[in-house]
Coordinates of C-alpha atoms in Angstrom, one line a residue:
Chain H
M297 CA 0.0 0.0 0.0
V298 CA 2.7 2.4 1.0
N299 CA 4.8 1.6 -2.0
Q300 CA 1.9 1.8 -4.5
K301 CA 0.8 5.4 -3.8
P302 CA 4.0 7.2 -4.8
E303 CA 4.2 5.0 -7.8
T304 CA 0.8 6.0 -9.2
E305 CA 1.5 9.6 -8.4
N306 CA 4.8 9.3 -10.3
N307 CA 3.1 7.7 -13.3
S308 CA 0.3 10.3 -13.6
G309 CA 2.8 13.0 -13.0
A310 CA 5.0 11.7 -15.9
N311 CA 2.0 11.3 -18.2
S312 CA 0.6 14.7 -17.5
V313 CA 3.9 16.3 -18.3
K314 CA 4.9 14.3 -21.4
N315 CA 1.6 13.6 -23.0
T316 CA -1.2 16.2 -23.3
P317 CA -3.8 13.9 -25.0
V318 CA -3.5 11.5 -22.0
K319 CA -3.9 14.4 -19.7
K320 CA -7.1 15.4 -21.5
V321 CA -8.5 11.9 -21.2
L322 CA -7.6 11.7 -17.5
F323 CA -9.4 15.0 -17.0
L324 CA -12.5 13.8 -18.8
V325 CA -12.5 10.6 -16.8
L326 CA -12.2 12.6 -13.6
L327 CA -14.9 15.0 -14.7
L328 CA -17.2 12.0 -15.6
A329 CA -16.5 10.5 -12.2
V330 CA -17.4 13.8 -10.4
V331 CA -20.6 14.2 -12.5
L332 CA -21.7 10.6 -11.9
T333 CA -21.1 10.9 -8.2
A334 CA -23.2 14.1 -8.1
V335 CA -26.0 12.5 -10.1
N336 CA -25.9 9.4 -7.9
Q337 CA -26.3 11.7 -4.8
L338 CA -29.2 13.5 -6.4
I339 CA -31.1 10.4 -7.5
P340 CA -31.9 8.4 -4.4
S341 CA -31.1 4.7 -4.6
S342 CA -33.9 3.5 -2.4
D343 CA -37.4 4.6 -1.4
L344 CA -36.2 5.7 2.0
N345 CA -34.3 8.6 0.5
K346 CA -37.2 10.1 -1.4
P347 CA -39.4 12.6 0.3
I348 CA -42.7 11.3 1.8
N349 CA -45.5 11.2 -0.7
P350 CA -48.1 13.8 0.5
K351 CA -50.8 11.4 -0.6
T352 CA -49.6 8.9 1.9
Y353 CA -48.8 11.2 4.9
I354 CA -49.6 14.8 5.9
E355 CA -47.3 16.2 8.5
L356 CA -49.1 18.6 10.8
P357 CA -47.4 22.0 11.0
D358 CA -48.5 22.6 14.6
R359 CA -48.4 19.4 16.7
K360 CA -51.5 19.4 18.7
A361 CA -51.5 17.3 21.9
L362 CA -53.7 14.2 21.7
P363 CA -56.7 15.1 23.9
V364 CA -56.6 13.3 27.2
V365 CA -59.7 11.2 27.5
T366 CA -60.5 8.0 29.3
L367 CA -61.5 5.1 27.2
E368 CA -61.9 1.4 27.9
Q369 CA -59.7 -1.6 27.0
A370 CA -60.6 -5.2 27.5
G371 CA -58.7 -6.7 30.4
K372 CA -57.4 -3.3 31.5
G373 CA -60.6 -1.4 32.2
K374 CA -60.3 2.4 32.1
V375 CA -57.3 3.6 30.1
S376 CA -56.3 7.3 29.7
T377 CA -55.0 8.4 26.3
A378 CA -52.1 10.0 28.3
T379 CA -50.8 6.4 28.8
L380 CA -49.9 6.3 25.1
K381 CA -46.7 8.2 26.0
G382 CA -43.4 6.7 25.2
K383 CA -44.2 5.0 21.9
W384 CA -45.4 5.9 18.5
H385 CA -49.1 5.1 18.0
M386 CA -51.3 4.9 15.0
L387 CA -55.0 5.5 15.8
L388 CA -57.7 4.4 13.4
F389 CA -61.4 4.9 14.0
G390 CA -64.1 2.4 13.0
Y391 CA -66.5 -0.2 14.3
T392 CA -66.9 -4.0 14.2
F393 CA -70.2 -3.9 12.2
C394 CA -68.2 -2.3 9.4
P395 CA -68.6 -4.8 6.5
D396 CA -66.2 -3.6 3.9
V397 CA -63.7 -0.9 4.9
C398 CA -62.5 -1.7 8.5
P399 CA -61.4 -5.3 7.8
V400 CA -59.4 -4.2 4.8
E401 CA -57.9 -1.3 6.8
L402 CA -56.9 -3.6 9.6
S403 CA -55.4 -6.1 7.2
T404 CA -53.4 -3.3 5.5
L405 CA -52.1 -2.2 8.9
H406 CA -51.1 -5.8 9.7
K407 CA -49.2 -6.0 6.4
M408 CA -47.5 -2.7 7.2
M409 CA -46.5 -4.1 10.6
G410 CA -45.1 -7.1 8.9
D411 CA -42.9 -4.8 6.8
L412 CA -41.8 -2.7 9.8
R413 CA -41.0 -5.7 12.0
K414 CA -38.5 -6.8 9.4
Q415 CA -36.9 -3.3 9.3
L416 CA -37.0 -1.9 12.8
P417 CA -36.2 -3.0 16.3
A418 CA -39.2 -3.7 18.5
E419 CA -39.0 -0.5 20.5
Q420 CA -39.3 1.6 17.4
L421 CA -42.4 -0.1 16.1
P422 CA -45.7 1.8 16.3
K423 CA -48.6 0.5 18.3
I424 CA -51.8 0.2 16.3
V425 CA -55.0 1.3 18.1
F426 CA -58.4 0.6 16.6
V427 CA -60.9 3.0 18.3
S428 CA -64.5 1.9 18.0
V429 CA -66.8 4.8 17.5
D430 CA -69.8 2.5 18.0
P431 CA -69.9 1.9 21.8
E432 CA -73.7 1.2 21.5
R433 CA -72.9 -2.2 19.9
D434 CA -69.1 -2.7 20.5
S435 CA -68.1 -3.7 23.9
A436 CA -64.4 -3.6 24.8
E437 CA -64.3 -7.4 24.9
M438 CA -65.8 -7.7 21.5
L439 CA -63.4 -5.2 20.1
E440 CA -60.4 -7.0 21.6
K441 CA -61.4 -10.3 19.9
Y442 CA -62.0 -8.4 16.6
V443 CA -58.6 -6.6 16.5
K444 CA -56.6 -9.7 17.6
H445 CA -58.0 -11.5 14.6
F446 CA -55.9 -9.2 12.4
D447 CA -52.8 -8.9 14.6
A448 CA -51.9 -10.1 18.1
D449 CA -50.4 -6.7 18.9
F450 CA -53.3 -4.6 17.9
I451 CA -55.2 -2.7 20.7
G452 CA -58.9 -2.0 20.7
L453 CA -60.3 1.0 22.6
T454 CA -63.8 2.4 22.9
G455 CA -65.6 4.8 25.3
K456 CA -68.4 7.3 25.7
Q457 CA -69.5 9.1 22.5
T458 CA -68.5 12.5 24.1
D459 CA -65.0 11.3 24.9
L460 CA -64.6 9.7 21.4
T461 CA -65.7 12.9 19.8
R462 CA -63.3 15.0 22.0
L463 CA -60.5 12.7 20.9
A464 CA -61.1 12.7 17.2
M465 CA -62.7 16.0 16.4
P466 CA -59.5 18.2 16.5
F467 CA -58.2 16.2 13.6
G468 CA -61.2 16.4 11.5
I469 CA -62.3 12.9 12.2
S470 CA -66.0 12.4 12.5
W471 CA -68.7 9.7 12.1
M472 CA -72.5 9.5 12.0
K473 CA -75.2 6.9 12.0
Q474 CA -76.5 6.3 8.5
L475 CA -80.1 6.0 7.9
N476 CA -80.6 3.1 5.7
T477 CA -84.0 2.0 4.6
D478 CA -84.4 -0.6 7.4
T479 CA -83.4 1.8 10.3
I480 CA -85.7 4.7 9.4
G481 CA -88.4 5.1 12.0
K482 CA -87.4 2.0 14.0
K483 CA -86.4 2.5 17.6
N484 CA -83.6 0.3 19.1
N485 CA -82.7 -1.0 15.7
K486 CA -79.2 -2.5 15.9
N487 CA -78.8 -2.9 12.2
Y488 CA -77.5 0.5 11.4
L489 CA -74.4 1.5 9.6
L490 CA -72.0 4.3 10.3
S491 CA -70.3 6.6 7.9
H492 CA -66.8 7.4 9.2
A493 CA -63.5 9.0 8.4
T494 CA -60.8 6.5 7.5
T495 CA -57.9 8.9 8.2
I496 CA -55.2 7.4 10.5
I497 CA -53.7 9.6 13.2
L498 CA -49.9 9.3 14.0
V499 CA -49.2 10.1 17.6
N500 CA -45.5 10.6 18.6
P501 CA -44.0 9.3 21.9
D502 CA -44.8 12.7 23.5
T503 CA -48.5 12.1 22.7
K504 CA -48.5 14.9 20.2
V505 CA -50.2 14.3 16.8
A506 CA -47.4 14.4 14.3
G507 CA -49.5 13.9 11.2
L508 CA -52.2 12.0 9.4
F509 CA -52.4 9.2 6.9
P510 CA -55.3 9.9 4.6
A511 CA -57.2 7.1 2.8
P512 CA -56.6 5.1 0.7
H513 CA -53.9 3.3 2.6
T514 CA -51.1 1.1 1.1
A515 CA -49.1 -1.1 3.5
N516 CA -45.8 -0.6 1.8
E517 CA -46.1 3.1 1.4
M518 CA -47.2 3.6 5.0
A519 CA -44.2 1.4 6.2
V520 CA -41.8 3.5 4.1
A521 CA -43.3 6.8 5.3
Y522 CA -43.2 5.7 9.0
Q523 CA -39.5 4.8 8.8
K524 CA -38.7 8.2 7.2
I525 CA -40.8 10.0 9.9
I526 CA -39.1 8.3 12.8
Q527 CA -35.7 8.7 11.1
K528 CA -36.2 12.4 10.7
E529 CA -37.4 12.7 14.3
A530 CA -34.3 10.9 15.6
N531 CA -31.9 13.3 13.8
Chain N
M205 CA -32.6 -46.1 -18.1
L206 CA -31.2 -42.8 -19.3
N207 CA -32.9 -43.2 -22.7
D208 CA -36.2 -43.8 -21.0
K209 CA -36.3 -40.5 -19.4
P210 CA -36.9 -38.2 -22.4
A211 CA -39.6 -40.5 -23.6
S212 CA -41.4 -40.4 -20.2
C213 CA -41.0 -36.6 -20.2
I214 CA -42.6 -36.3 -23.6
F215 CA -45.4 -38.6 -22.4
G216 CA -45.8 -36.4 -19.3
Y217 CA -45.9 -33.2 -21.3
S218 CA -48.4 -34.5 -23.8
L219 CA -50.6 -35.7 -20.9
S220 CA -50.4 -32.3 -19.2
F221 CA -51.3 -30.7 -22.5
L222 CA -54.2 -33.0 -22.9
I223 CA -55.4 -32.1 -19.3
L224 CA -54.9 -28.4 -20.0
F225 CA -56.8 -28.8 -23.3
F226 CA -59.8 -30.4 -21.5
L227 CA -59.6 -27.8 -18.7
S228 CA -59.7 -24.9 -21.1
A229 CA -62.5 -26.7 -23.0
C230 CA -64.4 -26.7 -19.7
N231 CA -63.7 -23.0 -19.1
S232 CA -65.0 -22.0 -22.4
S233 CA -68.3 -23.7 -21.9
P234 CA -71.3 -22.0 -23.6
P235 CA -72.7 -19.1 -21.6
P236 CA -75.6 -20.0 -19.3
S237 CA -79.1 -19.9 -20.8
S238 CA -80.0 -17.0 -18.5
G239 CA -77.3 -15.0 -20.2
L240 CA -75.7 -14.2 -16.8
E241 CA -72.7 -15.8 -15.3
I242 CA -71.6 -15.3 -11.7
T243 CA -68.0 -16.3 -10.7
N244 CA -65.6 -15.8 -7.9
A245 CA -68.3 -15.3 -5.3
W246 CA -66.7 -14.9 -1.9
V247 CA -67.1 -13.4 1.6
R248 CA -64.2 -12.2 3.7
T249 CA -63.6 -14.5 6.8
P250 CA -65.1 -12.4 9.6
P251 CA -63.1 -11.7 12.8
P252 CA -64.8 -13.1 15.9
S253 CA -67.5 -10.8 17.0
A254 CA -67.7 -9.1 13.7
G255 CA -71.2 -7.7 13.2
A256 CA -71.4 -7.6 9.4
L257 CA -69.9 -9.3 6.3
A258 CA -69.4 -8.2 2.8
G259 CA -69.9 -10.5 -0.2
F260 CA -68.1 -10.0 -3.5
M261 CA -68.4 -11.5 -7.0
H262 CA -68.0 -11.1 -10.7
L263 CA -71.0 -10.8 -12.9
K264 CA -70.9 -11.3 -16.6
N265 CA -73.8 -10.5 -18.9
Y266 CA -73.7 -12.5 -22.2
S267 CA -77.0 -11.2 -23.5
D268 CA -77.7 -8.2 -25.7
T269 CA -79.9 -6.4 -23.1
P270 CA -78.9 -4.9 -19.8
I271 CA -79.6 -6.9 -16.6
A272 CA -80.3 -5.2 -13.3
L273 CA -79.6 -6.7 -10.0
L274 CA -82.3 -5.6 -7.6
Q275 CA -82.0 -7.5 -4.3
A276 CA -80.1 -10.1 -2.4
K277 CA -81.5 -12.5 0.2
A278 CA -79.8 -14.9 2.6
D279 CA -81.1 -17.0 5.4
G280 CA -79.6 -16.5 8.9
F281 CA -79.0 -12.8 8.6
N282 CA -81.0 -9.9 10.0
Q283 CA -80.4 -7.7 7.0
V284 CA -79.0 -8.3 3.5
M285 CA -78.5 -5.3 1.3
L286 CA -76.8 -4.3 -1.9
H287 CA -74.4 -1.6 -1.1
Q288 CA -71.9 0.7 -2.7
S289 CA -69.0 2.0 -0.7
I290 CA -68.4 5.7 -1.3
N291 CA -65.4 7.8 -0.1
E292 CA -66.2 11.5 0.0
N293 CA -63.3 13.7 1.2
G294 CA -62.0 11.0 3.5
Q295 CA -65.4 10.3 4.9
H296 CA -66.4 6.7 4.1
K297 CA -70.0 5.7 3.8
M298 CA -72.2 3.1 2.3
E299 CA -75.2 3.7 0.1
H300 CA -78.0 1.3 -0.6
A301 CA -77.9 0.4 -4.3
E302 CA -81.4 -0.2 -5.7
R303 CA -80.5 -1.2 -9.3
I304 CA -77.1 -2.4 -10.2
I305 CA -76.9 -2.6 -14.0
I306 CA -74.7 -5.2 -15.7
P307 CA -74.4 -3.8 -19.3
P308 CA -75.1 -6.0 -22.3
Q309 CA -72.1 -8.1 -23.2
G310 CA -70.4 -6.5 -20.3
S311 CA -69.4 -7.3 -16.8
L312 CA -69.4 -5.9 -13.3
Q313 CA -67.0 -6.6 -10.4
F314 CA -68.2 -6.4 -6.8
Q315 CA -65.1 -5.4 -4.8
H316 CA -63.7 -3.6 -1.8
G317 CA -64.4 0.1 -2.0
S318 CA -67.2 -0.4 -4.5
Y319 CA -70.3 -2.7 -4.7
H320 CA -70.7 -5.4 -2.1
I321 CA -73.5 -7.5 -0.6
M322 CA -73.8 -6.5 3.0
L323 CA -74.8 -9.3 5.4
M324 CA -75.6 -8.0 8.9
G325 CA -76.6 -9.7 12.1
F326 CA -75.9 -13.4 12.3
Q327 CA -75.9 -15.8 15.2
T328 CA -73.8 -18.7 13.8
T329 CA -70.0 -18.8 13.7
I330 CA -68.8 -18.2 10.1
K331 CA -65.3 -19.6 9.3
S332 CA -63.0 -20.0 6.3
G333 CA -64.2 -22.7 3.9
D334 CA -67.9 -22.2 4.8
K335 CA -70.3 -21.6 1.9
I336 CA -73.1 -19.0 2.3
P337 CA -76.0 -19.4 -0.1
I338 CA -77.2 -16.0 -1.3
T339 CA -80.1 -15.6 -3.6
L340 CA -79.8 -12.7 -6.1
I341 CA -82.9 -11.3 -7.7
F342 CA -82.7 -9.6 -11.1
D343 CA -85.1 -7.5 -13.1
N344 CA -85.8 -10.1 -15.8
K345 CA -87.5 -12.3 -13.2
L346 CA -84.3 -14.3 -12.9
E347 CA -83.3 -15.6 -9.4
K348 CA -80.0 -17.2 -8.9
T349 CA -78.7 -18.8 -5.7
V350 CA -75.0 -18.6 -5.5
H351 CA -72.8 -20.2 -2.9
F352 CA -70.3 -17.6 -1.6
I353 CA -67.1 -19.2 -0.2
V354 CA -65.8 -17.7 3.0
K355 CA -62.1 -17.0 2.7
T356 CA -59.3 -14.6 3.7
P357 CA -57.9 -13.0 0.6
D358 CA -54.1 -12.9 0.1

């Protein structure tokens, strides 16, 4: 190694002095190398270097604190949203009578977790919370069984309508009972549907809402976005 | 022994070609007399304690007139409805579809985020591999009972 260096220096020195065409070629090669390196820096080699697609994730300019409300979790009883401190959380709102959208959303999040589990250490993984906005029909126990069907680590929470509204409203997430033909005019009818927002809230370890994942959700895109977000946060 | 191998291979290939030929012949069977064909009928395996299910299928109309799907019926459910999922500004809702038209010589796919048969309120446990008979009622007085297979998609 020590012997080689002066040798090459000598060679190039000799060439540059004696032979100008070689000097030109060398210069061009060097220039090409510089240009290629610059281009390589500009064009990212992997998805992780690209900026987050705004269709996948919207970063909130002012990080509002997640409202502190008390909800219910099977096996744990009353749980305050303040206890979400210390880890990243993704909150999704739905209900177990949801025929089409919620099962697909939860499957997508399970796939996303599969991607993330391969890429990140356990302590950096987000916790997925499915919040039922239908406490009239969804008990905490039912919800627990429902979410665990999709992923053993998913958490199910529900609570009083007033608390659910206080939690979700600041982020533009709302829901309402739909009046379908069978429910109009019938009291105590349990066969109603809900229209609801499918936006997913990302809560940081300080229980501040960092941003929103608007629908439609893609497992891979969400996994990539999440890694970028926590990477940026760590720097 | 070595010489036998290519011969058996050729035999194997021709056999698989024959099987393929017969299989494809089965697939290209003449369209049903009703002019309507329903394929890939399935229901997503529900999580325990799920309150509602969605049924999906592919409908193909071989006739020269439009066919309208008007209603779906299934025993064992409190409510069966034809629905369309709609997403308006991030707000997701379902609308009751009263007439779902399958165009002449055309097809229609029931799928996530679009048309589905909503099955709500059931007492029995529904698991993967089960078959749910659903009767579909069309405008040309046609009624078809289709067995929807319960499965978890990939």
